């Protein structure tokens, strides 16, 4: 079939726009495939929702149109968002016409994206439609300043020092965590005129990365890991090393004029005043206690809480070394040692590879359950498709947001066997070495379930296949002996070193124990994972506790959804949204 994507997209958006503008629920719903998804971000409600199927969408839209007032629905003209016809994913034959669009609504302007499929009835219907609020009228995101102040009479240093003093004295928002999530949120808030103070526990911005193992390199390409407003240089490595990323974050905070307190942490327990809508929170700033009264607190610490360290009986009697991967600083101290690495995901694989390089006498990886393995080349293809080099990052983010997680997970389940076949050679060697490959779930499902259980292979698979890294599968450590460990199957293994690459607590659990306490976290509920609509729980959306927000996730999520969070806080400030 010959398809003119511009013609198809123009015809569909004309019908869809008229349906929205005339507040015709039936016509709006009929524009969408019966198995389609409608994703709404702050347009029809001050939340993010994903409605699958006509019945749920019709119920959701009922009573909403008169409050929203959609109009001026037009196709986008920016590169990357003009109509295109192609495969919906690289693993399905299903093809779609996709394009971006703009619109105005009662409170401001919005952006959207759709993917149309040709139905058996001979019509183009939307498999996916996403509509997102982009700006509130009169409170638009600032692009940049002129750089000349008071008629060229004020120096930049004086301007910035005055701004710093104002934010430190009376922050509208307190952001806890100065990693990529906290910095992305802070940068977005600054451009949205939301006075934000970042508090970071470590001595320097970037230390959360510097303190991890030396060979750590991001497994996703640099484009997907861009920070807001500031792409990496063209000369930057495709995969970013630990220390380069740490230094980049440190200079990012400075170049984006963010107000950051390092060596600082909030003390338990902040108190929220329902009458003033402010928190009272004590911050330990390098030993000095400072009381702040922000309207909002944002927990921006990825999803990673405290290191998860299993308690194993008789550890005190073990004469060797026991450590968590979070404090592993390279394999040199373990040359000639017998090492057990507990875990079989990314970190465990990287550490095992490093131990081989540094001449450990033996390395045994304890794989407690099956692991999803993906080659770096395959991962790069996946990320490059989502974040192509020739498309602006904000356009990439918009298109990524338009792909509901529940749809992507469904596609992933349908193509798991194909993915396994593509990795067949690698998987065969692993299986022969006793390594169990996860077959029922893929990367996305594992990521959103708990950010574990998968590994992007950068060389450890060959070491396992060749026997340089041995595998012990399906067991747990039962207890320590003087110079060995006993497993739950009754077997034992001599060891000089045991490294637990057992991930980290969920950030919500750590906040419950260290800062926020049970009363607040009982209101919040789960942080991370997916709700019954396939939306992230407790992240970048109301938590149940007024004035408290979580900004979790990796670079793309914090970069893209920082706008949603800024709009929600701005809407509360303007009286448009009630928590």
XYZ file of C-alpha atoms in Angstrom:
579
model
C 0.000 0.000 0.000
C 1.305 3.432 -0.951
C 0.925 5.860 1.936
C 1.229 9.636 1.915
C 2.002 10.302 5.603
C 1.355 14.049 5.405
C -2.042 13.504 3.838
C -3.022 10.789 6.318
C -1.830 12.807 9.322
C -3.508 16.023 8.134
C -6.830 14.283 7.567
C -6.767 12.572 10.951
C -5.665 15.640 12.970
C -8.397 17.699 11.298
C -11.054 15.222 12.451
C -9.499 14.770 15.883
C -9.093 18.521 16.388
C -12.710 19.220 15.429
C -13.880 16.521 17.833
C -11.881 18.051 20.674
C -12.910 21.628 19.889
C -16.604 20.723 19.661
C -16.333 18.708 22.907
C -17.669 15.635 21.100
C -16.682 12.662 23.224
C -17.960 10.039 20.783
C -16.079 11.545 17.851
C -12.923 11.879 19.940
C -13.090 8.274 21.070
C -13.882 6.968 17.582
C -10.683 8.602 16.289
C -8.745 6.121 18.383
C -8.261 2.396 17.766
C -10.435 0.129 19.896
C -7.199 -1.275 21.355
C -5.585 2.150 21.475
C -4.022 4.237 24.235
C -4.755 7.844 25.193
C -2.055 9.370 27.387
C -2.879 12.602 29.191
C -0.291 14.701 31.035
C -1.893 17.626 32.906
C -4.436 18.495 30.216
C -7.708 16.878 31.294
C -6.556 16.461 34.914
C -3.630 17.692 37.019
C -1.994 14.304 36.816
C -0.685 11.852 34.260
C -3.114 9.173 33.120
C -3.152 6.477 30.455
C -6.509 5.162 29.229
C -6.540 1.927 27.258
C -9.632 1.161 25.209
C -12.780 3.079 24.358
C -14.775 2.410 27.524
C -12.115 3.784 29.882
C -11.405 6.778 27.663
C -15.082 7.692 27.304
C -15.541 7.560 31.071
C -12.405 9.667 31.620
C -13.404 12.384 29.159
C -16.974 12.677 30.423
C -17.311 15.953 32.288
C -13.807 17.114 31.373
C -14.217 18.952 28.067
C -15.970 22.020 29.471
C -13.011 22.636 31.808
C -10.287 22.139 29.203
C -11.437 24.095 26.118
C -9.146 22.541 23.489
C -8.644 24.606 20.318
C -6.152 25.444 17.544
C -5.077 21.829 17.045
C -2.360 21.835 14.376
C 0.381 19.547 13.126
C 3.935 20.247 14.320
C 6.561 21.543 11.896
C 9.743 20.878 13.898
C 12.250 18.342 12.572
C 11.462 14.907 13.903
C 7.772 15.667 14.497
C 6.526 16.047 10.926
C 4.459 13.118 9.582
C 6.403 9.932 8.925
C 5.384 6.423 7.901
C 7.378 3.491 9.215
C 7.623 0.514 11.526
C 6.262 1.154 14.989
C 9.200 -0.779 16.453
C 12.232 -2.497 14.965
C 10.857 -5.916 15.895
C 7.256 -5.725 14.628
C 5.972 -5.545 11.058
C 3.206 -3.172 12.188
C 3.631 0.185 10.454
C 2.214 3.531 11.501
C 1.911 7.160 10.470
C 3.280 9.247 13.335
C 3.467 13.004 13.923
C 3.480 15.686 16.562
C 0.876 18.405 17.062
C 0.251 21.574 19.048
C -2.894 22.917 20.691
C -4.112 25.511 23.128
C -6.267 24.884 26.170
C -7.897 26.817 28.984
C -4.686 27.365 30.952
C -2.055 27.516 28.241
C -0.516 25.599 25.362
C 0.142 21.926 24.832
C 2.057 19.466 22.720
C 0.993 16.074 21.496
C 2.011 13.086 19.439
C 0.117 10.279 17.711
C 0.714 7.050 15.828
C -1.969 5.897 13.388
C -2.484 2.333 12.140
C -4.604 1.175 9.202
C -7.557 -0.892 10.412
C -9.397 -3.764 8.764
C -12.281 -1.383 8.121
C -10.040 0.721 5.875
C -9.614 3.644 8.274
C -6.631 5.219 9.984
C -7.060 5.104 13.752
C -4.724 6.199 16.517
C -3.007 3.365 18.319
C -1.456 6.031 20.537
C -2.353 9.642 21.300
C -0.459 11.680 23.890
C -1.471 15.187 24.965
C 0.690 17.132 27.427
C 0.499 20.619 28.875
C 3.616 22.504 27.748
C 3.241 25.920 29.406
C 0.807 27.907 31.515
C -0.135 31.181 29.839
C 1.713 34.108 31.378
C 4.140 31.810 33.186
C 6.011 30.256 30.290
C 9.386 28.601 30.678
C 12.215 31.103 30.170
C 14.596 30.240 27.343
C 17.483 32.516 28.332
C 18.354 35.926 29.778
C 19.912 38.847 27.930
C 22.945 38.855 30.224
C 22.923 42.625 30.717
C 21.613 43.845 34.069
C 20.385 47.271 35.158
C 21.517 48.911 31.939
C 24.942 47.300 32.133
C 25.458 48.766 35.632
C 25.406 45.504 37.599
C 28.034 42.761 37.372
C 26.877 39.185 36.946
C 28.570 38.166 40.206
C 26.479 40.688 42.142
C 23.281 39.570 40.410
C 23.943 35.916 41.131
C 24.978 36.495 44.750
C 21.725 38.364 45.359
C 19.739 35.538 43.800
C 21.627 32.963 45.849
C 20.911 34.857 49.059
C 17.193 35.036 48.262
C 16.951 31.308 47.481
C 18.987 30.218 50.501
C 16.913 32.397 52.801
C 13.473 31.486 51.474
C 13.424 28.585 49.003
C 10.070 27.808 47.440
C 11.268 24.247 46.858
C 13.848 22.140 48.692
C 15.352 19.456 46.434
C 16.969 16.579 48.306
C 19.682 15.000 46.154
C 22.233 16.552 43.797
C 22.564 13.740 41.264
C 21.295 13.927 37.700
C 17.634 13.842 38.771
C 17.991 16.637 41.315
C 20.037 18.793 38.949
C 17.639 18.319 36.027
C 14.721 19.276 38.247
C 16.594 22.283 39.667
C 17.563 23.506 36.193
C 13.971 23.213 34.989
C 12.637 24.980 38.070
C 15.045 27.892 37.576
C 13.734 28.439 34.048
C 10.181 28.241 35.433
C 10.877 30.890 38.087
C 10.586 28.448 40.985
C 13.210 29.231 43.611
C 14.858 25.894 44.410
C 17.656 24.951 46.789
C 19.451 21.623 46.269
C 20.971 19.831 49.260
C 23.533 17.106 48.556
C 25.028 14.845 51.216
C 28.444 14.361 49.597
C 31.286 16.934 49.577
C 31.076 17.530 45.815
C 28.400 17.313 43.160
C 29.110 14.101 41.254
C 30.441 12.191 44.258
C 27.509 9.771 44.084
C 29.158 8.575 40.855
C 32.814 9.065 41.868
C 32.376 6.714 44.821
C 31.211 3.811 42.674
C 33.527 1.243 41.092
C 36.236 2.729 38.832
C 35.351 0.928 35.593
C 31.695 1.969 35.716
C 30.554 3.303 32.360
C 26.988 4.133 31.402
C 25.544 1.336 29.281
C 23.293 3.680 27.288
C 24.680 6.121 24.660
C 25.402 9.757 25.501
C 22.391 11.260 23.671
C 19.929 9.486 25.943
C 21.909 10.665 28.987
C 21.928 14.355 28.115
C 21.196 16.900 30.818
C 18.571 19.588 30.296
C 19.623 22.541 28.116
C 23.223 21.317 27.863
C 24.142 18.460 25.502
C 27.490 16.707 25.703
C 30.240 17.947 23.336
C 30.546 16.157 19.988
C 33.899 14.774 21.139
C 32.325 13.088 24.185
C 32.620 9.269 24.337
C 29.587 7.314 23.179
C 29.427 5.618 26.587
C 30.238 7.955 29.459
C 32.817 6.838 32.068
C 32.120 7.316 35.769
C 34.515 10.165 36.495
C 33.728 12.103 33.328
C 30.046 11.991 34.263
C 30.800 13.097 37.827
C 32.834 16.082 36.623
C 30.181 16.943 34.041
C 27.478 17.087 36.712
C 29.676 19.299 38.876
C 30.246 21.836 36.121
C 26.593 21.553 35.072
C 25.438 22.829 38.460
C 27.750 25.802 38.050
C 27.005 26.601 34.414
C 23.238 26.357 35.036
C 23.530 28.721 38.039
C 21.969 26.242 40.437
C 21.938 26.924 44.158
C 23.468 23.870 45.841
C 24.550 23.089 49.388
C 26.989 20.181 49.521
C 27.906 18.368 52.740
C 24.270 18.925 53.643
C 21.369 16.686 54.570
C 17.870 17.113 55.954
C 17.343 15.798 59.462
C 14.360 13.744 60.570
C 11.494 14.535 60.631
C 10.201 17.487 58.577
C 6.770 18.775 59.616
C 4.103 20.043 57.204
C 1.726 22.817 58.284
C -1.619 22.428 56.504
C -2.614 26.027 57.276
C 0.492 27.753 55.871
C 1.219 25.056 53.270
C 4.861 25.115 54.343
C 7.327 22.614 55.722
C 9.597 23.109 58.675
C 12.754 21.173 57.904
C 16.108 21.213 59.679
C 19.148 20.854 57.437
C 22.605 19.903 58.681
C 24.807 22.125 56.511
C 28.386 21.005 57.079
C 27.734 20.754 60.804
C 25.604 23.881 61.100
C 21.873 23.404 61.621
C 19.686 25.599 59.426
C 15.883 25.728 59.589
C 14.040 26.168 56.279
C 10.350 26.632 55.448
C 9.830 25.568 51.813
C 6.399 25.078 50.297
C 7.564 21.883 48.604
C 10.114 19.126 49.144
C 11.290 17.083 46.166
C 13.078 13.800 46.885
C 15.374 13.541 43.868
C 17.600 10.566 44.559
C 16.961 8.352 41.532
C 15.160 5.250 42.827
C 18.209 4.120 44.737
C 18.136 4.197 48.507
C 20.584 2.645 50.936
C 22.725 -0.320 49.778
C 20.878 -3.600 50.241
C 23.236 -5.724 52.344
C 21.971 -9.196 53.307
C 22.488 -10.327 56.884
C 24.206 -13.723 56.783
C 24.767 -15.771 59.949
C 28.291 -16.015 61.418
C 29.739 -13.262 59.236
C 31.808 -12.107 62.204
C 33.733 -15.386 62.165
C 34.778 -15.029 58.526
C 38.453 -14.064 58.327
C 38.176 -12.620 54.817
C 36.668 -9.376 53.499
C 32.933 -8.727 53.068
C 31.708 -5.637 51.237
C 28.840 -4.198 49.229
C 29.437 -3.250 45.604
C 28.736 0.388 46.500
C 32.142 0.596 48.212
C 34.072 -1.557 45.710
C 36.967 0.551 44.407
C 38.634 -1.768 41.945
C 40.189 -5.217 41.805
C 43.811 -4.442 42.708
C 43.440 -5.373 46.409
C 42.034 -8.760 45.396
C 44.814 -10.008 43.108
C 45.407 -13.691 43.873
C 42.273 -13.884 46.035
C 39.327 -16.267 45.845
C 36.329 -13.989 45.316
C 32.594 -14.647 45.450
C 30.333 -12.045 43.806
C 26.704 -12.305 44.905
C 24.449 -11.068 42.112
C 24.316 -11.439 38.333
C 23.125 -8.126 36.905
C 25.083 -5.144 35.512
C 27.166 -4.322 38.569
C 28.057 -7.931 39.335
C 29.144 -8.472 35.726
C 31.305 -5.331 35.664
C 32.969 -6.195 38.963
C 33.603 -9.786 37.905
C 35.190 -8.582 34.670
C 37.372 -6.154 36.632
C 38.472 -8.926 39.015
C 39.555 -11.097 36.078
C 41.607 -8.222 34.680
C 43.332 -7.696 38.045
C 44.239 -11.342 38.444
C 41.941 -12.675 41.145
C 42.712 -16.362 41.713
C 39.083 -17.329 41.170
C 35.762 -15.538 40.673
C 32.439 -17.218 41.326
C 29.265 -15.357 40.486
C 26.277 -16.412 42.577
C 23.244 -16.095 40.315
C 20.263 -16.428 42.623
C 17.631 -16.170 39.859
C 17.526 -15.820 36.070
C 18.952 -12.702 34.372
C 17.999 -10.917 31.158
C 21.113 -10.407 29.009
C 21.391 -7.894 26.175
C 24.531 -7.136 24.183
C 25.852 -3.579 24.211
C 25.429 -3.387 20.425
C 21.747 -4.352 20.710
C 21.245 -1.873 23.540
C 22.849 0.873 21.485
C 20.551 0.180 18.545
C 17.534 0.376 20.869
C 18.626 3.685 22.425
C 19.799 5.235 19.156
C 16.393 4.528 17.657
C 14.688 6.346 20.521
C 17.251 9.169 20.707
C 18.661 9.707 17.190
C 21.644 12.054 16.918
C 20.023 14.308 14.301
C 16.914 15.114 16.375
C 16.738 17.644 19.214
C 16.632 15.993 22.627
C 13.349 17.652 23.625
C 11.747 16.213 20.490
C 13.138 12.774 21.344
C 11.733 13.104 24.858
C 8.303 14.063 23.543
C 8.190 11.009 21.283
C 9.412 8.774 24.091
C 6.712 10.121 26.420
C 4.125 9.316 23.756
C 4.882 5.607 23.988
C 2.881 4.316 26.974
C 4.921 1.973 29.129
C 2.103 -0.567 29.118
C 2.145 -0.640 25.298
C 5.932 -0.950 25.169
C 5.805 -3.776 27.712
C 3.138 -5.516 25.636
C 5.298 -5.223 22.515
C 8.298 -6.439 24.484
C 6.413 -9.545 25.602
C 5.414 -10.236 22.005
C 9.018 -9.976 20.822
C 10.883 -11.684 23.674
C 11.453 -14.810 21.609
C 12.847 -12.732 18.741
C 15.202 -10.955 21.125
C 16.352 -14.259 22.567
C 17.014 -15.594 19.063
C 19.142 -12.521 18.253
C 21.306 -13.218 21.312
C 21.362 -16.984 20.726
C 25.121 -17.412 20.336
C 25.917 -15.447 23.486
C 23.159 -17.147 25.449
C 24.292 -20.623 24.401
C 27.745 -20.147 25.911
C 26.252 -18.750 29.095
C 23.789 -21.606 29.415
C 26.555 -24.179 28.993
C 28.401 -22.469 31.861
C 25.339 -22.787 34.100
C 24.072 -19.226 33.744
C 20.274 -19.017 33.607
C 18.777 -16.667 30.979
C 15.476 -15.009 31.821
C 12.978 -15.760 29.067
C 9.605 -14.401 30.235
C 10.487 -10.768 30.842
C 12.465 -8.122 29.020
C 14.444 -5.015 29.890
C 11.525 -2.580 30.247
C 9.492 -4.824 32.499
C 12.457 -5.474 34.773
C 13.432 -1.793 34.846
C 10.015 -0.570 35.924
C 9.446 -3.445 38.330
C 12.560 -2.737 40.346
C 15.552 -1.737 38.227
C 17.238 -5.124 38.494
C 17.534 -8.545 36.944
C 19.138 -7.487 33.659
C 22.634 -6.959 32.309
C 23.996 -5.178 29.254
C 26.948 -7.327 28.281
C 30.264 -5.571 27.703
C 32.515 -8.625 27.888
C 31.615 -10.620 30.978
C 29.527 -13.124 29.005
C 32.650 -14.382 27.234
C 34.452 -14.679 30.572
C 31.600 -16.784 31.928
C 31.483 -18.946 28.802
C 35.233 -19.523 28.961
C 35.127 -20.439 32.655
C 37.150 -17.472 33.898
C 34.076 -16.449 35.863
C 32.339 -19.474 37.333
C 28.609 -19.610 37.983
C 26.701 -20.969 40.951
C 23.015 -20.719 40.164
C 19.816 -20.917 42.161
C 21.252 -20.685 45.666
C 21.673 -18.135 48.446
C 24.437 -17.763 50.999
C 23.337 -19.619 54.129
C 26.198 -18.828 56.501
C 29.848 -17.912 56.731
C 32.608 -20.241 57.868
C 36.145 -19.199 58.841
C 37.508 -19.342 55.296
C 34.482 -20.362 53.234
C 30.772 -19.842 52.730
C 27.954 -22.356 52.972
C 25.086 -22.218 50.475
C 21.417 -23.102 50.871
C 21.889 -26.298 48.825
C 24.407 -27.576 51.398
C 27.477 -26.968 49.242
C 30.370 -24.764 50.310
C 33.078 -22.750 48.622
C 36.409 -21.410 49.849
C 36.615 -17.635 49.767
C 38.875 -14.735 50.718
C 36.426 -12.047 49.630
C 32.622 -11.821 49.312
C 31.178 -8.884 47.361
C 27.437 -8.319 47.532
C 26.232 -6.779 44.265
C 22.720 -6.918 45.661
C 21.465 -3.517 44.526
C 19.847 -0.890 46.722
C 16.677 -0.300 48.667
C 13.791 1.522 47.067
C 14.158 5.248 47.802
C 10.747 5.282 49.479
C 11.854 2.651 51.991
C 15.041 4.565 52.782
C 13.173 7.866 53.180
C 10.769 6.154 55.554
C 13.613 5.000 57.801
C 15.920 7.991 57.614
C 14.033 11.256 57.070
C 10.283 11.198 56.472
C 9.047 8.545 58.896
C 6.059 6.194 58.826
C 3.253 8.745 59.068
C 4.243 10.621 55.924
C 5.295 7.584 53.891
C 2.060 5.757 54.756
C 0.247 8.585 52.955
C 2.625 8.400 49.998
C 2.511 4.667 49.336
C 4.748 2.955 46.773
C 7.402 4.912 44.892
C 8.410 3.513 41.485
C 6.816 0.582 39.721
C 3.656 0.910 37.636
C 0.049 1.536 38.608
C -2.895 -0.203 36.936
C -2.742 2.273 34.017
C 0.962 1.680 33.420
C 2.041 5.030 34.901
C 4.907 5.463 37.356
C 3.722 5.328 40.947
C 4.489 8.261 43.208
C 6.860 10.002 40.776
C 6.409 13.470 39.253
C 2.759 13.428 40.305
C 0.809 14.027 43.545
C 1.967 11.625 46.235
C -0.864 11.878 48.757
C 1.205 14.101 51.034
C 0.764 17.786 50.149
C 4.025 19.520 49.331
C 5.986 16.276 48.875
C 7.164 14.964 45.509
C 9.484 12.249 44.232
C 11.689 12.760 41.160
C 12.981 9.255 40.451
C 14.463 7.568 37.407
C 17.367 7.928 35.023
C 18.367 10.795 32.763
C 15.472 10.689 30.289
C 12.776 10.451 32.951
C 14.120 13.267 35.137
C 14.833 15.392 32.067
C 11.386 14.996 30.498
C 9.162 14.786 33.569
C 10.818 17.686 35.383
C 8.537 19.873 33.235
C 5.443 18.077 34.496
C 6.606 18.531 38.088
C 7.375 22.229 37.538
C 3.938 22.784 35.984
C 2.193 21.063 38.888
C 3.986 23.190 41.472
C 3.389 26.328 39.396
C -0.306 25.430 39.098
C -0.568 25.055 42.880
C 1.149 28.430 43.309
C -1.402 30.011 40.919
C -4.413 28.327 42.502
C -5.133 26.223 39.412
C -4.417 22.920 41.134
C -5.419 21.779 44.596
C -3.332 19.055 46.228
